[in-house]
Amino acid sequence: MASAGKRDYYEVLGVDKGADEAGLKSAFRKLAMQYHPDRNPDDHTAEEKFKEVSEAYEVLSDADRRARYDRFGHQGVEGFGGGQGFGGVNINDIFGEIFGDIFGGGRGRRQQRNRGADLRYNLEISFEEAAFGAEVQVKIPRPKRCEVCDGTGSKTKQTRTCPTCGGAGEVRFTQGFFAVSRACTQCGGSGQVVSDPCKNCKGSGHVAGESSLTVKIPPGVDNGTRVRLANEGEPGDHGGPSGDLYVVVHVKEHPIFVREEYEVLCVVPISFAQAALGAQIDVPTLDGKMKLKIPSGTQTGKVFRLKGKGVPHLHGGGRGDQHVQVTIETPTDLTAKQKELLEKFAEASTELTHPQSKTFLDKVKQLFG
């Protein structure tokens, strides 16, 4: 008994005639997601498919209309309903029931509009705090929920349904097949209005204030890292949920260390004698001083790697390395004896036998060490 040009509704949804409500809903959700015009812009075929599956679900999800359809086919359901959507049921309400906020769930959007604003706080920390983490106490100026009216904005703590939008928080305008929604201008999208404003907050539901918070900085953060504190932003309107607080990290410069990702670099000066003869020196690290062996004949600019002495990885997985670059401090204001010895060293160091080298280098160490 199918009308000309119309496919069987069960065939459209890909279900059998015994399908229950959950099966119908699951089939419709899958097909509506596939053919929704927002996902298929300028695709006329997808739009027609979308209309077809929506019509099929509208009929089969209603027990009475499904019974008429099963008995009389398409003719049994044509002409019934109030003409809204495909026949008495607003297709946007179907989307709200099945998809929630994806295709216009009114309640979820009202909550989103009532949600307080997110806040940003710039926090300056030391190089070491960024590397190893810290707990920092901060004071931030932010509105607080009015205690007199519990954030409702009403001195009686009661609000009433907005007469303009009927509590939906939005006003809908039909444009062809689709209904376009706009936030209600009278209630600002909350769906509620206040008849008796609270004197303490003047109907806003919140007052100015300052809050003390403990911010946990994880190890490995760097400049620009954002730490989110859920529900620590501005309170929502009419008792709505609070926004979030985003703490943006700024790391102070260090007098010795420079950071690149999780690697740490520093420059350490050594004497001419230490470079020529070799030595064991103390070098600074994030964990304190440690010994570094300088081999004889080290050239200025030489870089040594200290494994695992860099910055811990932000999400775990070990630490970076530290790179130590040595620079040789060239002696100034040399005495005549020092100049003479250096000239001899430059001329003869490659030709000296081992015993001679030791004696000669001992003199260099004595003069320049």
XYZ file of C-alpha atoms in Angstrom:
369
model
C 0.000 0.000 0.000
C 2.950 2.308 -0.410
C 2.250 5.720 -1.947
C 3.756 6.301 -5.343
C 7.431 7.105 -5.139
C 7.739 6.366 -1.406
C 9.827 3.530 -0.027
C 8.751 1.357 2.859
C 9.690 3.078 6.136
C 11.249 -0.078 7.588
C 13.342 -0.431 4.448
C 14.409 3.221 4.696
C 15.734 2.711 8.241
C 17.119 -0.733 7.464
C 15.191 -2.504 10.241
C 12.647 -5.318 10.302
C 8.985 -4.837 11.278
C 9.582 -6.217 14.736
C 12.244 -3.628 15.630
C 11.821 -2.121 19.106
C 12.198 1.536 20.081
C 15.918 1.211 20.808
C 16.530 -0.424 17.437
C 14.637 2.318 15.610
C 16.492 5.042 17.448
C 19.880 3.456 16.777
C 19.133 3.055 13.057
C 17.882 6.622 12.745
C 20.858 8.061 14.620
C 23.313 6.314 12.309
C 21.573 7.413 9.119
C 20.866 10.967 10.308
C 24.522 11.427 11.170
C 25.458 10.142 7.736
C 23.092 12.311 5.706
C 22.681 15.452 7.832
C 22.996 18.578 5.617
C 25.562 20.132 7.951
C 27.864 17.255 7.102
C 26.954 17.237 3.424
C 26.766 20.880 2.320
C 25.319 21.489 -1.151
C 24.561 17.756 -1.538
C 20.934 17.552 -2.716
C 20.897 13.748 -2.657
C 22.048 13.634 0.981
C 19.410 16.219 1.916
C 16.646 14.104 0.347
C 17.955 10.990 2.124
C 17.961 12.917 5.378
C 14.347 13.975 4.907
C 13.388 10.403 4.063
C 14.933 8.780 7.148
C 13.577 11.587 9.369
C 10.066 11.037 8.067
C 10.369 7.275 8.527
C 11.560 7.620 12.119
C 8.888 10.199 12.952
C 6.148 7.762 11.971
C 7.601 4.524 13.335
C 8.662 6.037 16.684
C 5.015 6.928 17.436
C 3.091 3.810 18.543
C -0.303 4.928 17.152
C 1.029 6.110 13.818
C 3.164 2.988 13.492
C 0.088 0.826 14.040
C -1.810 2.718 11.337
C 1.170 2.461 9.013
C 1.515 -1.288 9.595
C -2.178 -1.743 8.737
C -2.779 0.763 5.944
C 0.719 1.742 4.721
C 1.555 5.329 3.810
C -2.091 6.234 3.292
C -2.762 5.409 6.922
C -0.500 8.178 8.207
C -0.968 10.866 5.582
C -2.974 13.858 6.772
C -2.486 13.159 10.490
C -0.770 15.579 12.842
C -0.562 19.331 13.097
C 1.693 20.024 10.144
C 4.769 20.825 12.201
C 7.857 19.113 10.863
C 6.639 16.113 8.886
C 3.405 15.693 10.779
C 2.850 16.946 14.303
C 6.325 16.263 15.669
C 8.977 18.980 15.424
C 11.979 17.346 13.802
C 14.300 19.568 15.892
C 12.797 18.026 19.037
C 13.635 14.590 17.664
C 17.235 15.704 17.173
C 17.339 17.139 20.678
C 16.083 13.860 22.150
C 18.507 11.646 20.251
C 21.578 13.796 19.657
C 21.465 16.232 22.566
C 23.536 19.343 21.782
C 24.809 18.005 18.446
C 21.733 19.124 16.515
C 20.112 21.519 18.944
C 19.199 19.995 22.321
C 17.522 22.953 24.020
C 18.345 22.053 27.622
C 22.025 21.580 26.977
C 22.254 24.885 25.158
C 20.445 26.708 27.972
C 22.955 25.314 30.440
C 25.774 26.406 28.169
C 24.384 29.931 27.942
C 23.941 30.095 31.727
C 27.527 28.910 32.264
C 29.914 31.495 33.673
C 32.779 32.932 31.665
C 36.226 31.349 31.660
C 38.977 33.375 33.300
C 42.713 33.712 32.590
C 45.453 34.293 35.147
C 49.109 34.912 34.249
C 51.443 33.201 36.740
C 55.201 33.814 36.878
C 57.283 30.972 38.332
C 60.980 30.218 38.695
C 63.048 28.068 36.343
C 63.276 25.342 38.995
C 59.512 25.402 39.710
C 58.842 24.935 36.010
C 61.242 21.999 35.900
C 60.135 20.129 39.005
C 56.602 21.418 39.609
C 55.233 23.333 42.557
C 52.127 24.298 44.484
C 51.597 28.040 44.242
C 49.123 30.143 46.222
C 47.447 32.807 44.111
C 44.814 35.455 44.699
C 42.593 36.258 41.763
C 39.879 38.899 41.407
C 36.723 37.165 40.271
C 32.974 37.503 40.848
C 31.465 35.284 43.526
C 28.043 33.743 43.662
C 25.728 35.990 45.650
C 25.081 34.309 48.997
C 21.930 36.321 49.638
C 20.049 34.924 46.645
C 22.128 31.758 46.049
C 23.038 33.073 42.622
C 19.449 33.232 41.364
C 19.380 37.042 41.162
C 16.033 37.042 42.955
C 15.536 38.195 46.544
C 12.995 35.378 47.006
C 15.392 32.932 45.314
C 12.650 32.235 42.782
C 12.658 32.874 39.057
C 9.823 32.527 36.576
C 9.666 31.117 33.093
C 10.441 33.658 30.416
C 7.163 34.611 28.689
C 8.878 35.300 25.374
C 10.568 31.930 24.824
C 8.505 29.809 27.205
C 11.627 28.745 29.104
C 13.406 27.401 26.031
C 16.028 30.156 26.137
C 15.721 30.572 22.396
C 13.276 31.730 19.786
C 12.880 29.627 16.643
C 12.254 30.905 13.148
C 11.206 28.433 10.475
C 13.102 28.730 7.206
C 11.887 26.049 4.838
C 12.730 22.590 6.134
C 14.924 23.804 9.007
C 14.174 25.820 12.120
C 16.763 28.482 12.957
C 17.207 29.221 16.665
C 18.325 32.465 18.258
C 18.940 33.293 21.894
C 15.972 34.957 23.552
C 16.664 38.657 24.047
C 14.429 39.011 27.107
C 16.081 36.319 29.267
C 19.486 36.282 27.555
C 19.109 32.598 26.779
C 18.607 31.431 30.360
C 14.910 30.641 29.964
C 14.211 32.378 33.290
C 13.483 35.967 34.261
C 13.645 37.715 37.633
C 10.674 39.789 38.812
C 12.133 40.829 42.186
C 15.890 41.528 41.769
C 18.158 40.854 44.718
C 19.406 44.144 46.175
C 22.800 42.696 47.079
C 23.741 41.695 43.519
C 21.188 43.863 41.656
C 19.740 40.799 39.959
C 22.987 39.533 38.435
C 23.406 36.576 40.801
C 27.036 37.392 41.639
C 29.108 40.062 43.353
C 32.698 41.281 43.074
C 35.272 39.405 45.128
C 38.712 37.872 45.405
C 39.580 34.220 45.776
C 42.651 32.432 47.108
C 43.515 29.254 45.235
C 46.252 26.645 45.269
C 47.555 25.992 41.766
C 49.381 22.717 41.228
C 52.056 23.213 38.599
C 53.091 19.859 37.072
C 56.801 19.149 36.394
C 58.048 20.085 32.935
C 55.841 23.086 32.159
C 57.247 25.811 29.929
C 56.350 29.324 28.818
C 52.753 29.427 27.626
C 51.658 26.168 29.275
C 48.021 26.427 30.416
C 46.853 24.774 33.615
C 43.066 24.345 33.745
C 41.169 24.612 37.016
C 37.650 23.362 36.362
C 34.736 25.390 37.739
C 37.024 28.114 39.119
C 35.935 30.786 36.631
C 33.046 33.211 36.890
C 29.810 31.863 38.407
C 26.973 31.224 35.969
C 23.820 33.292 35.596
C 20.716 32.293 37.545
C 22.559 29.517 39.380
C 24.210 28.129 36.246
C 27.566 26.285 36.358
C 30.796 28.214 36.786
C 33.324 28.621 33.997
C 36.921 27.415 34.186
C 40.111 29.201 35.213
C 43.125 28.926 32.906
C 46.461 29.659 34.563
C 49.032 30.615 31.913
C 52.613 29.922 33.007
C 55.462 32.379 32.455
C 58.937 31.148 33.448
C 61.548 33.584 34.757
C 64.942 33.649 33.066
C 67.726 31.825 34.897
C 71.149 33.458 35.415
C 72.978 30.258 34.389
C 70.660 27.859 32.554
C 68.949 28.138 29.178
C 66.163 25.716 28.252
C 65.375 24.187 24.871
C 62.380 21.840 25.121
C 63.496 19.433 27.866
C 67.236 20.050 27.397
C 69.220 22.414 29.632
C 72.303 24.332 28.456
C 74.901 26.231 30.438
C 78.335 27.750 29.789
C 81.184 27.097 32.255
C 84.524 28.962 32.090
C 87.753 26.997 32.673
C 91.352 28.164 32.926
C 94.028 27.714 30.298
C 95.819 25.225 32.530
C 92.649 23.152 33.095
C 92.081 22.968 29.357
C 95.681 22.080 28.585
C 96.338 19.645 31.414
C 92.872 18.314 32.120
C 90.982 18.663 35.400
C 87.913 17.702 37.376
C 85.622 20.648 37.965
C 82.307 21.359 39.679
C 79.460 22.284 37.334
C 75.971 23.517 38.314
C 72.937 21.351 37.511
C 69.264 21.504 38.449
C 70.073 18.876 41.096
C 73.031 20.807 42.545
C 76.750 20.706 41.807
C 78.340 17.626 40.262
C 81.826 16.658 39.096
C 82.759 16.875 35.415
C 86.034 15.533 34.033
C 87.788 17.832 31.569
C 90.283 15.868 29.441
C 93.660 17.409 28.597
C 93.777 19.336 25.358
C 90.135 20.465 25.602
C 89.304 23.227 23.130
C 87.122 26.210 23.872
C 83.489 25.608 22.861
C 83.634 21.894 23.649
C 80.225 20.590 24.808
C 79.793 17.833 27.382
C 76.515 15.968 27.936
C 75.177 15.108 31.387
C 72.617 12.360 30.829
C 69.283 12.753 32.597
C 70.093 16.115 34.197
C 67.652 18.152 32.137
C 63.968 18.984 32.645
C 61.442 16.223 33.447
C 58.987 15.487 30.640
C 55.599 17.120 31.202
C 53.626 13.882 30.837
C 56.235 11.569 32.347
C 58.776 9.421 30.557
C 62.077 10.552 32.044
C 64.153 13.703 31.773
C 66.128 15.528 29.161
C 69.904 16.040 29.303
C 72.114 18.926 30.340
C 74.723 20.271 27.946
C 77.786 21.977 29.394
C 79.836 24.144 27.058
C 83.294 25.125 28.307
C 85.015 28.335 27.378
C 88.723 28.874 28.029
C 89.561 32.068 29.854
C 92.543 33.575 28.073
C 95.027 35.063 30.544
C 95.535 38.832 30.337
C 98.405 40.995 31.566
C 100.940 38.155 31.225
C 104.305 38.502 32.860
C 107.424 38.187 30.746
C 108.109 34.764 32.226
C 104.572 33.560 31.381
C 104.866 34.828 27.813
C 108.223 33.134 27.364
C 106.891 29.839 28.692
C 103.832 29.980 26.457
C 105.956 30.612 23.388
C 108.185 27.644 24.239
C 105.120 25.498 24.860
C 103.648 26.416 21.491
C 106.915 25.670 19.683
C 107.971 22.480 21.428
C 104.858 20.780 22.892
C 104.401 18.450 19.913
C 108.043 17.298 19.993
C 108.475 16.728 23.735
C 108.931 13.199 25.063
C 106.622 12.091 27.827
C 108.955 12.859 30.789
C 109.789 16.217 29.281
C 106.114 16.968 28.701
C 105.242 16.249 32.301
C 107.964 18.521 33.649
C 107.108 21.279 31.211
C 103.365 21.086 31.854
C 103.955 21.163 35.591
C 105.577 24.550 35.081
C 102.557 25.699 33.023
C 100.230 24.591 35.781
C 102.321 26.391 38.362
C 102.255 29.645 36.406
C 98.636 29.549 35.081
C 96.763 27.175 37.363
